[in-house]
Coordinates of C-alpha atoms and ligand atoms in Angstrom, one line a residue:
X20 CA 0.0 0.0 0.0
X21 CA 1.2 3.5 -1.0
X22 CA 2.0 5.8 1.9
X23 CA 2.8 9.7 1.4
X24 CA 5.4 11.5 2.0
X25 CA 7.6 11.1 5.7
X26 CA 5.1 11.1 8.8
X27 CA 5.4 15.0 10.1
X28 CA 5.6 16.6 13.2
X29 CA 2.9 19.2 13.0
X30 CA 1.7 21.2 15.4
X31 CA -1.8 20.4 17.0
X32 CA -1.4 17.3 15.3
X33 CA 1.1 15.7 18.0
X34 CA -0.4 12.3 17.8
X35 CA 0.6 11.8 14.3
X36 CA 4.3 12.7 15.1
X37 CA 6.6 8.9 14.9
X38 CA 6.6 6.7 17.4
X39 CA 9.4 6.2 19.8
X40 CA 11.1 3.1 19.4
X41 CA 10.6 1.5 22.7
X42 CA 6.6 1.7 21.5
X43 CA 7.3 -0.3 18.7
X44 CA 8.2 -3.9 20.1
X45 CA 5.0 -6.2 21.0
X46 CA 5.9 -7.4 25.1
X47 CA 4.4 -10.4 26.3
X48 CA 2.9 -8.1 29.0
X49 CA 2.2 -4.5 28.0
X50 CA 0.3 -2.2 30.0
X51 CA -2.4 -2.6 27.9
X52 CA -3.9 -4.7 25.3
X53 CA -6.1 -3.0 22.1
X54 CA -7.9 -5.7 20.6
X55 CA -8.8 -4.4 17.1
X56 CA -6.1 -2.1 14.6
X57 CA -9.2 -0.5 13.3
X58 CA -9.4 3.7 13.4
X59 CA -10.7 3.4 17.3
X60 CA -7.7 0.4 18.4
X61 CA -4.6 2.5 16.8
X62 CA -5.9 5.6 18.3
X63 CA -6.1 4.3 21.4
X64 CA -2.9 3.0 21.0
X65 CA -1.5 6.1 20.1
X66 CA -2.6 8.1 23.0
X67 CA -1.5 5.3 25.2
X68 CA 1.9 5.3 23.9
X69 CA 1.7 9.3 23.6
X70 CA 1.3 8.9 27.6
X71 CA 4.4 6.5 27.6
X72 CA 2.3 3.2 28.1
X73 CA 3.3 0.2 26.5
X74 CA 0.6 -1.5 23.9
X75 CA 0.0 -4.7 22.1
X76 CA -2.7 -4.3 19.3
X77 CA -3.9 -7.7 18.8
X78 CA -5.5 -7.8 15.4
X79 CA -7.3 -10.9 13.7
X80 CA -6.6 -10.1 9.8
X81 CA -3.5 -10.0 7.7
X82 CA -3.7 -6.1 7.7
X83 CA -4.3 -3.1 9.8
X84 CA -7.6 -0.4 9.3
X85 CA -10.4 -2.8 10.1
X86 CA -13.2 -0.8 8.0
X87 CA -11.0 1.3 6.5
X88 CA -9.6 -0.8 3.7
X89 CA -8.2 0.9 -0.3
X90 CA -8.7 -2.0 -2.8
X91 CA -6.1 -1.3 -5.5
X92 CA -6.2 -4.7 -6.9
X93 CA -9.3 -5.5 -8.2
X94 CA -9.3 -2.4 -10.7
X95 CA -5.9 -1.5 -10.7
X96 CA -7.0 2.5 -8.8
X97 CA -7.5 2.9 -5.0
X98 CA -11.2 1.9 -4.7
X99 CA -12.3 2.1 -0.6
X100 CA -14.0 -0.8 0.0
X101 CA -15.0 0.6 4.1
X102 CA -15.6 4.0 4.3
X103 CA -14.5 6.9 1.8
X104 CA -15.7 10.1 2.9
X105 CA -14.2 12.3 5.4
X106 CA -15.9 14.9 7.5
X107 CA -15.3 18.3 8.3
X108 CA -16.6 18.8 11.9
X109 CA -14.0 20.9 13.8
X110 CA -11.6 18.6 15.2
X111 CA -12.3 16.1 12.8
X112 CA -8.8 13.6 13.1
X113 CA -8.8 12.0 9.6
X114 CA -9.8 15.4 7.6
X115 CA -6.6 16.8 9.6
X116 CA -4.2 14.5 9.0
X117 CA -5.7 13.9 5.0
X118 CA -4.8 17.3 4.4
X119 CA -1.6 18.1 6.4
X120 CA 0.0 15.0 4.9
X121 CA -1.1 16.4 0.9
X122 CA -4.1 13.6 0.4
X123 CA -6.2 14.8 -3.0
X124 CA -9.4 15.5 -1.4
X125 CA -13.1 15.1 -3.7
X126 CA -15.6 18.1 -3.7
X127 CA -18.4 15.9 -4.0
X128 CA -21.8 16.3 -2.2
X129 CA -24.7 15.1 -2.8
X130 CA -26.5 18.3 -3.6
X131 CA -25.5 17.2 -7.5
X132 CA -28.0 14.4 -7.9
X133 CA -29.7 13.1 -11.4
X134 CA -33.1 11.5 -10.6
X135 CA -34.2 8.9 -13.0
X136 CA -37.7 7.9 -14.2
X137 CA -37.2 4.8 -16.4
X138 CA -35.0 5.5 -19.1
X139 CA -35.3 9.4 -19.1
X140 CA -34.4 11.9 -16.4
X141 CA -37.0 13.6 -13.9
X142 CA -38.9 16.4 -15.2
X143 CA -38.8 19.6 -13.1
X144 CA -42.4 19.0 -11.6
X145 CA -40.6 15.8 -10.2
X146 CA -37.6 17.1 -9.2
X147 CA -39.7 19.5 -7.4
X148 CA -42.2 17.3 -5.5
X149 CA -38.8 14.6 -4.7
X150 CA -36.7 17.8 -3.2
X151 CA -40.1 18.8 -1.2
X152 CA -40.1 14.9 0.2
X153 CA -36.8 15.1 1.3
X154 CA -37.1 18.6 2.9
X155 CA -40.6 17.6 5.2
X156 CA -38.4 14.3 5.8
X157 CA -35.6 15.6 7.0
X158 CA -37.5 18.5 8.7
X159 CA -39.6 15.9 10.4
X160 CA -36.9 13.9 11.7
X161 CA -35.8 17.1 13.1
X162 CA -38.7 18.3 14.9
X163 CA -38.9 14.4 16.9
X164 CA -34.8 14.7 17.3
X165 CA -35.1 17.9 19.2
X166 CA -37.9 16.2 21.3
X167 CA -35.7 13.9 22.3
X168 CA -38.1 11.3 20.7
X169 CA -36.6 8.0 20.1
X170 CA -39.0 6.7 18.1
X171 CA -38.6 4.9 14.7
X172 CA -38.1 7.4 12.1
X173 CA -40.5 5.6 9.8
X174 CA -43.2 6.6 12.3
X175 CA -43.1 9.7 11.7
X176 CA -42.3 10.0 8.4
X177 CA -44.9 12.0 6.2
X178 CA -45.6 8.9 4.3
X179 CA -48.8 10.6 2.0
X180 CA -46.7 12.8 0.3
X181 CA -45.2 11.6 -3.6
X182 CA -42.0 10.7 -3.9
X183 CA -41.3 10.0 -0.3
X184 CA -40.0 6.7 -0.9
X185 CA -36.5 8.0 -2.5
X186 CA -36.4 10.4 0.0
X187 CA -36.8 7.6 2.8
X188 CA -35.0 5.6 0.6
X189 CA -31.5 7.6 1.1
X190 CA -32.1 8.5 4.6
X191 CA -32.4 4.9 5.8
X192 CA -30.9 2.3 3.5
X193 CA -28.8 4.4 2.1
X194 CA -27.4 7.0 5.1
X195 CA -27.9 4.4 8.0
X196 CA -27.4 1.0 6.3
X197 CA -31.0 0.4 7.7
X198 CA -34.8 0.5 6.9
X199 CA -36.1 3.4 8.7
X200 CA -38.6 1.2 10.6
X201 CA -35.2 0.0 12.6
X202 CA -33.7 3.2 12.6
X203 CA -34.3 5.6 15.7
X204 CA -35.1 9.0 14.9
X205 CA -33.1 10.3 17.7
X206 CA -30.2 8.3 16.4
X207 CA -30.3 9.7 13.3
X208 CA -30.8 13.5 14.1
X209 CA -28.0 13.8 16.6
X210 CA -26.1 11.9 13.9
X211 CA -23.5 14.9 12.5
X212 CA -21.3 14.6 9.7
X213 CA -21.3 17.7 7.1
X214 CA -18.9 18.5 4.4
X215 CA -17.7 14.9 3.1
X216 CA -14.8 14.4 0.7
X217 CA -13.7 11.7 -0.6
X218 CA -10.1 10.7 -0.4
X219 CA -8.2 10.6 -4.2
X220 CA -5.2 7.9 -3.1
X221 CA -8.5 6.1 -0.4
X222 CA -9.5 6.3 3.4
X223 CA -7.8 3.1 4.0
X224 CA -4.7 4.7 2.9
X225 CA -4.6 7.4 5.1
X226 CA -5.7 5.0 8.1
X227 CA -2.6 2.9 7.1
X228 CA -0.3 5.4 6.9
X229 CA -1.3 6.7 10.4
X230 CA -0.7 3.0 11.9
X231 CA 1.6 1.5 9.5
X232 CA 4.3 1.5 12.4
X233 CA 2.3 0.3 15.3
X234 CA 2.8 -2.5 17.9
X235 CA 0.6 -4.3 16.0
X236 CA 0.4 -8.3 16.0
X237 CA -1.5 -9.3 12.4
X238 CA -3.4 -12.4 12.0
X239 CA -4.2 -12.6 15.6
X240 CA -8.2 -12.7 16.3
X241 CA -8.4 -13.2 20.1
X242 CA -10.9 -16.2 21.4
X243 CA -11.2 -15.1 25.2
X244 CA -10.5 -12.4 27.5
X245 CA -10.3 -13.4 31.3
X246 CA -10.7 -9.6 33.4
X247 CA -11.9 -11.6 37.2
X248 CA -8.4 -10.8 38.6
X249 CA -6.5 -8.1 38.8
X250 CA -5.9 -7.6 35.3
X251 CA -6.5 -9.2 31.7
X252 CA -4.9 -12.2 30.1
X253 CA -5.8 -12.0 26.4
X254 CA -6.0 -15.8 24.5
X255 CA -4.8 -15.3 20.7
X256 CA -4.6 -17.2 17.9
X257 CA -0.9 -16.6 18.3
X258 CA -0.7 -16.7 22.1
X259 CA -1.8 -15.2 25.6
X260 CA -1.0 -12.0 26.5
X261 CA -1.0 -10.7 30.8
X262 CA -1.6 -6.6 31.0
X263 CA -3.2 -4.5 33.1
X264 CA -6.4 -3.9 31.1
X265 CA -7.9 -4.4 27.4
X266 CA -9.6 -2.1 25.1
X267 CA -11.8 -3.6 23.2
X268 CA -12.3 -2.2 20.1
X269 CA -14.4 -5.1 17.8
X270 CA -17.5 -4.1 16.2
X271 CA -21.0 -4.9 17.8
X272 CA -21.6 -7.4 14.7
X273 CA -18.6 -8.9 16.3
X274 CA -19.4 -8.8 19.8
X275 CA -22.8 -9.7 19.2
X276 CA -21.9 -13.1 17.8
X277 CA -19.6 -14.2 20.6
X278 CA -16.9 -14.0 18.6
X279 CA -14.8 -13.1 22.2
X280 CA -15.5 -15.1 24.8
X281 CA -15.3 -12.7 28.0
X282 CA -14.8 -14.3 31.5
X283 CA -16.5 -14.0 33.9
X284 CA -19.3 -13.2 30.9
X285 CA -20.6 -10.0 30.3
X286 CA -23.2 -8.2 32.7
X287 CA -26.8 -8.4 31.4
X288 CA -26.9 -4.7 30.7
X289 CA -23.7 -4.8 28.4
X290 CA -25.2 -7.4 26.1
X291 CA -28.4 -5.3 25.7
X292 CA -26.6 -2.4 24.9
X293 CA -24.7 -4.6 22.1
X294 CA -27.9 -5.9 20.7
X295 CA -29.4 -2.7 21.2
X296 CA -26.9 -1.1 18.8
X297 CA -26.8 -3.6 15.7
X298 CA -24.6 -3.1 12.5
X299 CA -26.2 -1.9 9.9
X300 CA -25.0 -2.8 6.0
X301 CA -24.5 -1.2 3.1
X302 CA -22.9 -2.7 0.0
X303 CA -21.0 -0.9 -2.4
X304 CA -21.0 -2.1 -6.1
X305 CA -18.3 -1.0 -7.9
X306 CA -18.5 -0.9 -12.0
X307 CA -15.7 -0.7 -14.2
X308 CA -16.7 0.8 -18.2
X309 CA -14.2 1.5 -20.9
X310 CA -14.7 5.2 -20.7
X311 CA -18.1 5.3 -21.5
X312 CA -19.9 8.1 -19.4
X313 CA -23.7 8.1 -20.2
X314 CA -23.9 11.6 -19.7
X315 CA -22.7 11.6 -16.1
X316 CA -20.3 14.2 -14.5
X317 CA -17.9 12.7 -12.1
X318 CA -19.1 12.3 -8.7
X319 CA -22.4 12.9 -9.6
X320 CA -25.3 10.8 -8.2
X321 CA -27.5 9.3 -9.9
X322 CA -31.1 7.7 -8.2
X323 CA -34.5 7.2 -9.1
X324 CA -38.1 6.1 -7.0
X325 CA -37.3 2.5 -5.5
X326 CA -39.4 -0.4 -6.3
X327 CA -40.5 -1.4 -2.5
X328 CA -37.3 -2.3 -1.0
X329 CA -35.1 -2.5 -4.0
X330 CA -32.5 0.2 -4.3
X331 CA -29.2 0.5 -5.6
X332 CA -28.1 4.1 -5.8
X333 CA -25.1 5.3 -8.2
X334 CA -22.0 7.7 -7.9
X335 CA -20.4 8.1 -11.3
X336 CA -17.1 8.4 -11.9
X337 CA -14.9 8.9 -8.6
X338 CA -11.8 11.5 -9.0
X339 CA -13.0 11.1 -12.7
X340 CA -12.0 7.8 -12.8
X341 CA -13.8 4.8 -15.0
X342 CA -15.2 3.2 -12.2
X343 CA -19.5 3.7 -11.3
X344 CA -20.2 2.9 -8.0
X345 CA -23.2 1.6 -6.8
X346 CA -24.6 1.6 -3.3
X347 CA -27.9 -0.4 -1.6
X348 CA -28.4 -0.5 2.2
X349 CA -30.6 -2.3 4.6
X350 CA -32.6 -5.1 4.4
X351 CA -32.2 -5.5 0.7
X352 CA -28.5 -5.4 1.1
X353 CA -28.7 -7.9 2.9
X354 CA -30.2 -9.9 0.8
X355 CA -28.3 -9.5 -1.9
X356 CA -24.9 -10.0 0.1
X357 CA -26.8 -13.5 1.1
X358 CA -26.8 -13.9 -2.9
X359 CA -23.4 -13.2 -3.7
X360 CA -21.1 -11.2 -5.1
X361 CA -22.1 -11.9 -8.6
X362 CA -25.8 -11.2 -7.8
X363 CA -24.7 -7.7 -6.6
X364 CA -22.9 -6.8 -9.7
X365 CA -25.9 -8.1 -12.1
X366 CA -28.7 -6.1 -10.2
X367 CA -26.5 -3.1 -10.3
X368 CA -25.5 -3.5 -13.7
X369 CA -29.4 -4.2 -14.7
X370 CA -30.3 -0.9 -12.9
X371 CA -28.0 1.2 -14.9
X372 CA -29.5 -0.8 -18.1
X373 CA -32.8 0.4 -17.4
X374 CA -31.9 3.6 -17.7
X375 CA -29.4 3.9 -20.5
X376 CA -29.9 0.6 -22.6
X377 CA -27.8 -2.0 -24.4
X378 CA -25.4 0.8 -23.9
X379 CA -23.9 -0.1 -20.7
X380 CA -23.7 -3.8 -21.4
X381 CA -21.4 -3.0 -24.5
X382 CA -19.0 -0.5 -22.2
X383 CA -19.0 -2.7 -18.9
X384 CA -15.8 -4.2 -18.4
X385 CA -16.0 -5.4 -14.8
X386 CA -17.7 -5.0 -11.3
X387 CA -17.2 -6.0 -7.9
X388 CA -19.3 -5.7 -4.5
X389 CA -18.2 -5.4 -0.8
X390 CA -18.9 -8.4 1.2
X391 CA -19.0 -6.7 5.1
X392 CA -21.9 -8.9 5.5
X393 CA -20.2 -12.3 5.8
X394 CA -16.9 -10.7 7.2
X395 CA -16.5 -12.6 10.4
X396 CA -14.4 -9.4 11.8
X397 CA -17.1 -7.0 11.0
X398 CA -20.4 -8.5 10.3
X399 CA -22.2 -5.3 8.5
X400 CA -21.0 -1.6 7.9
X401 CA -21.8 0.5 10.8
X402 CA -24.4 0.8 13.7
X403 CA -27.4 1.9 13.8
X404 CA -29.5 2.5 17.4
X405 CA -32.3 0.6 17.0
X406 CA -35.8 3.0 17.6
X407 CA -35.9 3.5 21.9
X408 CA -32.0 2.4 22.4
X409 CA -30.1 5.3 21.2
X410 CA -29.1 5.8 25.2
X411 CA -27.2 2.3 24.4
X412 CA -24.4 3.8 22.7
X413 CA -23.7 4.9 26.3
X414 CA -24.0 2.4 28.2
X415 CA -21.4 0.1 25.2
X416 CA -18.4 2.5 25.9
X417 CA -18.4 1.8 29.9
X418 CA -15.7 0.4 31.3
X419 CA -16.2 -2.9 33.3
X420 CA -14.2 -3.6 36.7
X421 CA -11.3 -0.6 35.8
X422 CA -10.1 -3.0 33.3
X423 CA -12.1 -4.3 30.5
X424 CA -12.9 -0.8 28.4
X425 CA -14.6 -0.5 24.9
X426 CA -14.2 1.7 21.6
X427 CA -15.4 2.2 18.6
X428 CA -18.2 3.4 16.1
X429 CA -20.5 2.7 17.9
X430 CA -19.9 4.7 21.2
X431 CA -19.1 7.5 19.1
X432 CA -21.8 10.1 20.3
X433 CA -22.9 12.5 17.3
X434 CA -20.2 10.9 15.7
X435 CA -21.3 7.5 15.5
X436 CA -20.7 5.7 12.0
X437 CA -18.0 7.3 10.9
X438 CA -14.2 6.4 11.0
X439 CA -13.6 9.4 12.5
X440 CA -16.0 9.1 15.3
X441 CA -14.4 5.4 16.0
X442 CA -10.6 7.6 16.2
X443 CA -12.1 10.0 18.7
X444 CA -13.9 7.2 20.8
X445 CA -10.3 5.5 20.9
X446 CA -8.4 8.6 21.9
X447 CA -10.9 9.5 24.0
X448 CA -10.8 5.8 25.8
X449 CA -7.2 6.3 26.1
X450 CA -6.3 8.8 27.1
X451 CA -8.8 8.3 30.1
X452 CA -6.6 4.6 30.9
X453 CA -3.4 6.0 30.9
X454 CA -4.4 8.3 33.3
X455 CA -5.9 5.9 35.7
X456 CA -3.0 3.2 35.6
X457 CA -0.3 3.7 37.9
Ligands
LIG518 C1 -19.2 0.0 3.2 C2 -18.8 1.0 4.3 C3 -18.9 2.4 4.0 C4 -18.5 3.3 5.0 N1 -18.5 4.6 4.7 C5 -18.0 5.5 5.6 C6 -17.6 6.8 5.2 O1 -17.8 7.2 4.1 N2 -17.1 7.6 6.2 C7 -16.9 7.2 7.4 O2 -16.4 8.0 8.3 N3 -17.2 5.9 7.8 C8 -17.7 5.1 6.9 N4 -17.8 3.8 7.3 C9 -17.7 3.4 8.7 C10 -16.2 3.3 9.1 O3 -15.5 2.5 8.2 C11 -16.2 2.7 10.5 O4 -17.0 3.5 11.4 C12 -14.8 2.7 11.1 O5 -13.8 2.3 10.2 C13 -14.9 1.7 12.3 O6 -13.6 1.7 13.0 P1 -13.5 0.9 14.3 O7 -12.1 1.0 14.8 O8 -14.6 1.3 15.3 O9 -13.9 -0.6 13.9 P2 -13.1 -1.6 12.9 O10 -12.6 -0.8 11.8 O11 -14.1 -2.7 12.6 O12 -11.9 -2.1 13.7 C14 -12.1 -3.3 14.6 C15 -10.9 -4.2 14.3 O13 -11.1 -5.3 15.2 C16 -10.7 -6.5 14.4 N5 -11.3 -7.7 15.0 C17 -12.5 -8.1 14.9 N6 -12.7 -9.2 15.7 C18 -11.5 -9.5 16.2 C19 -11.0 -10.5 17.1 N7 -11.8 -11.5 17.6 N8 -9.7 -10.4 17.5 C20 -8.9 -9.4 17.1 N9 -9.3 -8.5 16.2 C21 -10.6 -8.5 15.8 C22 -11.2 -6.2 13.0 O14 -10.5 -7.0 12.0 C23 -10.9 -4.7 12.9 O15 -9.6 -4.5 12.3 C24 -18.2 2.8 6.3 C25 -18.1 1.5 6.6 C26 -18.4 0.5 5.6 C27 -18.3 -0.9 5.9

């Protein structure tokens, strides 16, 4: 994988600066172990080391980045197979370190949409009635967000009005990787992630670069942790490791399965915050063409008024790049990650033929689709509080017995979701252990 440049110094930015050596060898019993070298685990790690703590990140794949992951295989260009959009809330870690390290940054947003009826392109009058959808949608989940209602956001949806399926459409499957009948509307309105920018050279990149270095052990995916005694022993694939305490740092999908054994087990009220806070899934569809472009400016999305459940939304052309990408979320994403990979690329390919004939069948030269689904380290994209549980994402981050403590996505506050949120909840986690170990 490509990394940029030498990693800086920069000021405000002192948790990118090189690690010291000592941090970099793996002791059998660090001060603390990360389980996970996701965004959240080699954050954590970093502010554990920044506070001169030694770390193990114990990590069950062959890489580093968890969800964050640049493909540059299967199409011979960076193609993000997690997450690709950065944010740009104040204090936002990945925007920072994208730009102070010269990452090529998209200006996409998704206020350049084409809306497709059939094979021709919305008239105005439709355009209009869709953009008036999506405002009272939005606007509604607002109003119950601010009344702290957390409700499902289908309930109150203004359901009557036309073209309210697309607008639902984006907002659940789509935005949350859920039907809005599982999605809460509190959830989703303190949910905050303006400005997003895609990264030219991928996410995953950037997210490797920052932990490329790390006392990471790959290929590691721990069975148990033991935290009755004074500290943690940590069973790996590759051995047990003693510490002081563990930050856990696996997805709910992950935790939710018993993938991790915990002993003594988890309290009640943990496990109901886990299954309170599910994953969520969307499934990207990537589509290579020979340089066909069907009208479409790059980054441009393309949409058009779902049949029931059945969605697969487009963005053309990437950092100008041959590659279409589509995107369905929810239950129908599910569904199709049940029914392969291949299944993925036909429905998305079929989609795009429906609107611009024999014509894309002649320029397609290849597709993919994500798989996040069936990924035993992730099972799904990224949470979603389920309607009445949105207090859950609490109740995951705390710590057990001052030495079992949990990061992540999910315990991410307003900035749940995002790889950025799941860097903050890391730091955040800590920085708040390597205070309280003596
Ligand atoms: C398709 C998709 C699109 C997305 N789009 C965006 C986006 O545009 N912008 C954005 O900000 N976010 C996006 N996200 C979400 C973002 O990728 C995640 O929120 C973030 O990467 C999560 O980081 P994390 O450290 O919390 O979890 P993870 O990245 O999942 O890290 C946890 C780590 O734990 C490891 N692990 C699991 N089980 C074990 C075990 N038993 N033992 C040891 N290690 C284990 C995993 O392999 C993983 O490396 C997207 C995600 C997906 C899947």
């Amino acid at each position: 994988m490509t990394t940029f440049g030498r990693r800086p110094v920069l000021s405000g930015l002192l948790w990118t600066a090189a690690l010291p050596a000592w941090a970099r060898s793996t002791p059998a019993n660090p001060d603390v172990v990360v389980v996970g070298a996701g965004s959240a685990g080699l954050a954590a790690a970093r502010a554990l080391i920044g506070a001169g703590r030694t770390v193990v990140v114990v990590e069950a794949r062959d890489r580093i980045g968890g969800r964050a992951f640049t493909d540059t295989a299967t199409f011979g260009m960076p193609f993000d197979r997690g997450c690709s959009w950065t944010y740009s809330v104040k204090g936002h870690p990945w925007r920072q370190m994208a730009e102070a390290w010269g990452y090529h940054l998209s200006g996409q947003e998704r206020d350049d949409e084409i809306v497709y009826v059939g094979d021709r392109e919305a008239t105005d009058a439709e355009y209009a009635l869709y953009d008036k959808a999506a405002d009272q949608l939005e606007a509604a989940f607002a109003r119950a967000g601010r009344a702290g209602k957390d409700v499902s956001a289908a309930s109150v949806s203004p359901r009557k009005l036309p073209w309210i399926e697309m607008a639902e459409a984006w907002a659940g499957p789509m935005e949350m990787g859920m039907d809005l009948d599982d999605v809460s509307c509190l959830d989703w309105w303190l949910n905050d992630s303006p400005g997003a920018r895609g990264v030219a050279e991928g996410y995953g990149t950037l997210v490797h670069q920052f932990g490329h270095d790390f006392p990471v052990t790959l290929d590691a995916p721990v069975s148990r942790i033991r935290w009755g005694g004074p500290g943690v022993t940590v069973e790996t694939a590759k051995g047990t490791l003693a510490a002081k305490a563990a930050i856990v740092t696996v997805s709910t999908g992950v935790l939710a399965a018993e993938a991790i054994r915990f002993d003594p087990p988890l309290p009640a009220w943990k496990r109901e915050a886990i299954e309170g806070v599910p994953m969520g899934l969307l499934v990207k569809v990537p589509l290579l063409f020979n340089g066909a472009r069907f009208d479409l400016a790059p980054e441009q999305w393309l949409s058009y008024p779902p049949r029931g459940r059945e969605a697969c939304y487009f963005q053309a052309w990437p950092f100008d790049r041959d590659l279409m990408v589509g995107f369905m979320g929810g239950r129908f994403a599910w569904e199709i990650s049940a029914a392969g990979e291949a299944a993925a690329v036909d429905f998305a390919r079929g989609e795009l033929r429906k609107m611009f004939g024999s014509a894309v069948d002649k320029a397609f030269v290849k597709g993919a689709a994500t798989q996040w689904a069936s990924d035993p380290w992730a099972r799904g994209a990224y949470t979603c509080a389920r309607p009445g549980r949105t207090a859950d994402r609490m109740r995951l981050a705390e710590p057990l017995g001052d030495r079992l403590y949990f990061a992540g996505e999910a315990m991410a506050g307003r900035f749940s979701q995002t790889c950025d949120g799941a860097f903050l909840s890391g730091q955040a986690v800590g920085r708040e252990l390597a205070a309280r170990l003596t």
